Coordinates of C-alpha atoms in Angstrom, one line a residue:
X1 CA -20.3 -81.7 68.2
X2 CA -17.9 -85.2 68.4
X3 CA -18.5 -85.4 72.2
X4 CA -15.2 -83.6 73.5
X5 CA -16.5 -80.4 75.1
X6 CA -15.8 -79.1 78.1
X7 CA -19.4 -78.7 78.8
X8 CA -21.7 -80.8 76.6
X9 CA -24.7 -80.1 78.8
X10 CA -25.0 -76.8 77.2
X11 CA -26.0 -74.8 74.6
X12 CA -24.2 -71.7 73.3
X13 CA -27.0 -69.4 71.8
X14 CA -26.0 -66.0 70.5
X15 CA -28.8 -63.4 70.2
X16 CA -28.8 -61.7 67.0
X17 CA -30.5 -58.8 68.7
X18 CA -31.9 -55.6 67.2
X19 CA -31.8 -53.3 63.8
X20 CA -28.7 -51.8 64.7
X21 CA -30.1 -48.4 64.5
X22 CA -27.8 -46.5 66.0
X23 CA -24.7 -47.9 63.7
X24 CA -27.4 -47.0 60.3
X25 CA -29.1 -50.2 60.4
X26 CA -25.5 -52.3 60.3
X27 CA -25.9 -56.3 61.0
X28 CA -24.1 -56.0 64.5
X29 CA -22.9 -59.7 64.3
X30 CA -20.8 -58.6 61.3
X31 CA -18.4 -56.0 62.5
X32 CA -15.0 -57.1 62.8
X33 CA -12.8 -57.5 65.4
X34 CA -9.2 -58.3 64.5
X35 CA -10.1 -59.3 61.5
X36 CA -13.2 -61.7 62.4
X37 CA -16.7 -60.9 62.7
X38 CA -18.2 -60.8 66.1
X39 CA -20.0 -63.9 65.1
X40 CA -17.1 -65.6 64.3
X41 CA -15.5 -64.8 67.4
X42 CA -18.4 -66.4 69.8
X43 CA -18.8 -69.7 67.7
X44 CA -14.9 -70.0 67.8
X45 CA -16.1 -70.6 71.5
X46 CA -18.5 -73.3 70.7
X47 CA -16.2 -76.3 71.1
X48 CA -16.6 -76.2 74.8
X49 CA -20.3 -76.6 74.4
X50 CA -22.5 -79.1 73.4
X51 CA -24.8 -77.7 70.8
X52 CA -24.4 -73.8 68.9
X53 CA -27.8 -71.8 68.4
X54 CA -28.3 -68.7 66.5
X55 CA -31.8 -66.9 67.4
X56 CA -32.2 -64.7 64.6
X57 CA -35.3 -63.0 63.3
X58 CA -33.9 -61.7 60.7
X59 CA -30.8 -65.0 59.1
X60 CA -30.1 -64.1 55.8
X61 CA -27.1 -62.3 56.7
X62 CA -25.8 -65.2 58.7
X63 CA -26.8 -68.4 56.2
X64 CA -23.1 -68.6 55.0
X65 CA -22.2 -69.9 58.6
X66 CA -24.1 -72.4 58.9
X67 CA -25.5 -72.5 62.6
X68 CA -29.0 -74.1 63.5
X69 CA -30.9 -70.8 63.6
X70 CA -34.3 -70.3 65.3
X71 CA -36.6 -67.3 65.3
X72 CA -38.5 -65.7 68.1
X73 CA -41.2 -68.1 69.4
X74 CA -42.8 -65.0 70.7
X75 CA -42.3 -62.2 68.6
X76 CA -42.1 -58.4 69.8
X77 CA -40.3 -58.9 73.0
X78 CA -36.5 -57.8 72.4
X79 CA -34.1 -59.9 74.2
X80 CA -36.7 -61.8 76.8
X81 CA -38.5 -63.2 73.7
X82 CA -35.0 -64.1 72.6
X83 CA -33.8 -66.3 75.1
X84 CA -37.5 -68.1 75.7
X85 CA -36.7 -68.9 72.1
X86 CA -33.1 -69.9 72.7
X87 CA -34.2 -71.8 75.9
X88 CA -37.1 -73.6 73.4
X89 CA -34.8 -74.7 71.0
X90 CA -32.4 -76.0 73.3
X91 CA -31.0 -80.1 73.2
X92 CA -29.5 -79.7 75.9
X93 CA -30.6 -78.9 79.9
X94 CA -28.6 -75.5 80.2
X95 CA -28.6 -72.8 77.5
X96 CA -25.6 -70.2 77.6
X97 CA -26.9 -66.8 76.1
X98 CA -24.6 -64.0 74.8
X99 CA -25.3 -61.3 72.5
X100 CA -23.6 -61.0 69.3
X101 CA -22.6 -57.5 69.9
X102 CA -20.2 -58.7 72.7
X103 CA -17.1 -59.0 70.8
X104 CA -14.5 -59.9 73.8
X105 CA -16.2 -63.2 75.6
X106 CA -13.6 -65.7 76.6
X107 CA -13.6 -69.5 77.5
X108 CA -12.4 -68.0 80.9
X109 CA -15.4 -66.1 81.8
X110 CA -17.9 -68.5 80.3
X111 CA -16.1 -71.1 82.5
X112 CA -17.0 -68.8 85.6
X113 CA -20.5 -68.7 84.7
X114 CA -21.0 -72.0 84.0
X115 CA -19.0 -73.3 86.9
X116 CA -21.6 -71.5 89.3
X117 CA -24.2 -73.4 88.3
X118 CA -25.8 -75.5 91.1
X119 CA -28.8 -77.7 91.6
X120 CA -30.4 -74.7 93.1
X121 CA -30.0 -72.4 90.7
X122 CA -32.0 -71.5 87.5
X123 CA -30.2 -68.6 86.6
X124 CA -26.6 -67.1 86.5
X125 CA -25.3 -64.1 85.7
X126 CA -22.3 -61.4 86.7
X127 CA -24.2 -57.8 88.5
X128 CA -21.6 -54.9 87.4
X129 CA -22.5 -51.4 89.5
X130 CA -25.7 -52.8 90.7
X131 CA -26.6 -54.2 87.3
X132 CA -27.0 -57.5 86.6
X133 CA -25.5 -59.1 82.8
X134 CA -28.2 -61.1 81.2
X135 CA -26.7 -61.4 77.8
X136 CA -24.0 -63.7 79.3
X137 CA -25.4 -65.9 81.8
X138 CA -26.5 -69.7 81.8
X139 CA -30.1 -70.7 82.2
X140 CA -32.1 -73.8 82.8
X141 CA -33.8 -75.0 79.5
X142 CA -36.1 -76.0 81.4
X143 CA -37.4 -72.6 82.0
X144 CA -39.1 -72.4 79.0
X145 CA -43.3 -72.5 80.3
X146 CA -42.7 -70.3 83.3
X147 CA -40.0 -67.4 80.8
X148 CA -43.2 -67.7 78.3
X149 CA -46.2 -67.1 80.5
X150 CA -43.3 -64.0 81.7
X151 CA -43.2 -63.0 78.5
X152 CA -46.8 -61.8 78.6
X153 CA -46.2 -59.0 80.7
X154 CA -43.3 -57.8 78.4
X155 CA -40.9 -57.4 80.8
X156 CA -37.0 -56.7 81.0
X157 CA -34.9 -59.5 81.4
X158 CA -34.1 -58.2 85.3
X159 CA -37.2 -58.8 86.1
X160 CA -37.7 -62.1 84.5
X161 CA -34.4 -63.1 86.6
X162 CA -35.9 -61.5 89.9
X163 CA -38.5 -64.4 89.8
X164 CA -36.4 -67.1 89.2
X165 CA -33.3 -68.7 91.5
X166 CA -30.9 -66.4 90.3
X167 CA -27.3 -66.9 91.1
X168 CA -25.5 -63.3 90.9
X169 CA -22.0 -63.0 90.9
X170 CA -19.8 -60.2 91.9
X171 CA -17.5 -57.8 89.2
X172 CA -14.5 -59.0 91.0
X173 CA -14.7 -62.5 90.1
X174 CA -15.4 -61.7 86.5
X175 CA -12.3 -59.2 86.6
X176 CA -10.3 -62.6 88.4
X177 CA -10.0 -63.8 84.8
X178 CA -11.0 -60.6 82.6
X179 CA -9.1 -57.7 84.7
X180 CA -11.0 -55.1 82.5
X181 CA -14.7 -56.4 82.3
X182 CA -14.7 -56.4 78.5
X183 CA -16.4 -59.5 78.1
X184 CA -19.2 -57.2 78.7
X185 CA -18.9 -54.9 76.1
X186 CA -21.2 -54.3 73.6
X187 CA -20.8 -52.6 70.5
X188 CA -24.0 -50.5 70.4
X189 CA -22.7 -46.7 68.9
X190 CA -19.8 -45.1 66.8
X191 CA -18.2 -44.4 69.7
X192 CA -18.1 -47.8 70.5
X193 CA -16.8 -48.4 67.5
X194 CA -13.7 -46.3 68.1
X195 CA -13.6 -47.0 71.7
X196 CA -13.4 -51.1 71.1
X197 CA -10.9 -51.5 67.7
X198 CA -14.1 -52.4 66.2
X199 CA -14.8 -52.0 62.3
X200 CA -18.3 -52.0 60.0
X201 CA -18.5 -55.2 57.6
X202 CA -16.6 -55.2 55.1
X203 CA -19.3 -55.1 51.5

């Protein structure tokens, strides 16, 4: 990065994620939004960070863009093992995860999240309907030992959050600057195809 973002402290990672079963098998960071992959879209947003991380198990799809890619340090553990790895691979203290099925994440939300951070906090993230959003939330590199040794218990990503100092934040303050909540969508179905303007890579 030249040293101009907003927040050079942090890492963007995107999760590359799973098969993509239930779209036949189709590389999820490859559909197209407007035109642009879903990939494209979330590294557009990189210029506010200060590093870009792609945690992929599987890169050949995504060698012609060129991002610092790391595999799963801990293989087998679906998104957990993905953000230990993102978290391990991190040069800088905070680490910004997002999944690269969430085609609609803005500056403006990412700004929320990271502007929650606090020197008591390891963790943030938005809690929608009494979930909380781990796929785009901030977390302390740092965390790395302690999300590891978690790791060993496979656990969801709730529950690795429960133990740390996790800084939830309500729906209405994501809707503040997103009045729909579709920076949380993710593109998992056909019907999420149809429901999101979203369309399979193009050959």
């Amino acid at each position: 990065m030249d040293g101009s973002a907003t927040f050079p402290d942090v890492t963007l990672a995107i999760l590359a994620g799973g098969q993509g079963s239930r779209l036949g098998g189709v590389v999820k960071g490859l559909l197209r939004v407007e035109g642009r992959t879903v990939l494209e879209r979330l590294v557009g947003l990189g210029a506010c960070f200060g590093d870009v991380l792609l945690v992929a198990n599987a890169p050949a799809p995504y060698a012609r863009f060129g991002l610092r890619t790391v595999a799963d340090a801990v293989v087998g553990k679906g998104a957990p093992g993905g953000v230990h790895a993102a978290l391990g691979a991190a040069r800088t203290p905070w680490v910004f995860a997002v999944a690269c099925d969430m085609p609609f994440i803005t500056e403006a939300v990412a700004r929320v999240v990271l502007e929650a951070r606090a020197q008591d906090v390891d963790a943030v993230c938005f809690e929608r309907e009494g979930r909380w959003e781990p796929l785009l939330a901030v977390y302390r590199a740092e965390l790395t030992a302690r999300w590891g040794d978690a790791l060993m218990e496979d656990p969801s990503l709730r529950q690795v959050l429960s133990r740390l100092r996790t800084r939830t934040l309500p729906e209405a303050v994501l809707r503040a600057v997103d009045p729909h909540a579709r920076a949380l969508a993710n593109v998992n179905t056909p019907e999420d195809l149809e429901r999101y303007g979203v369309a399979l890579p193009v050959d």
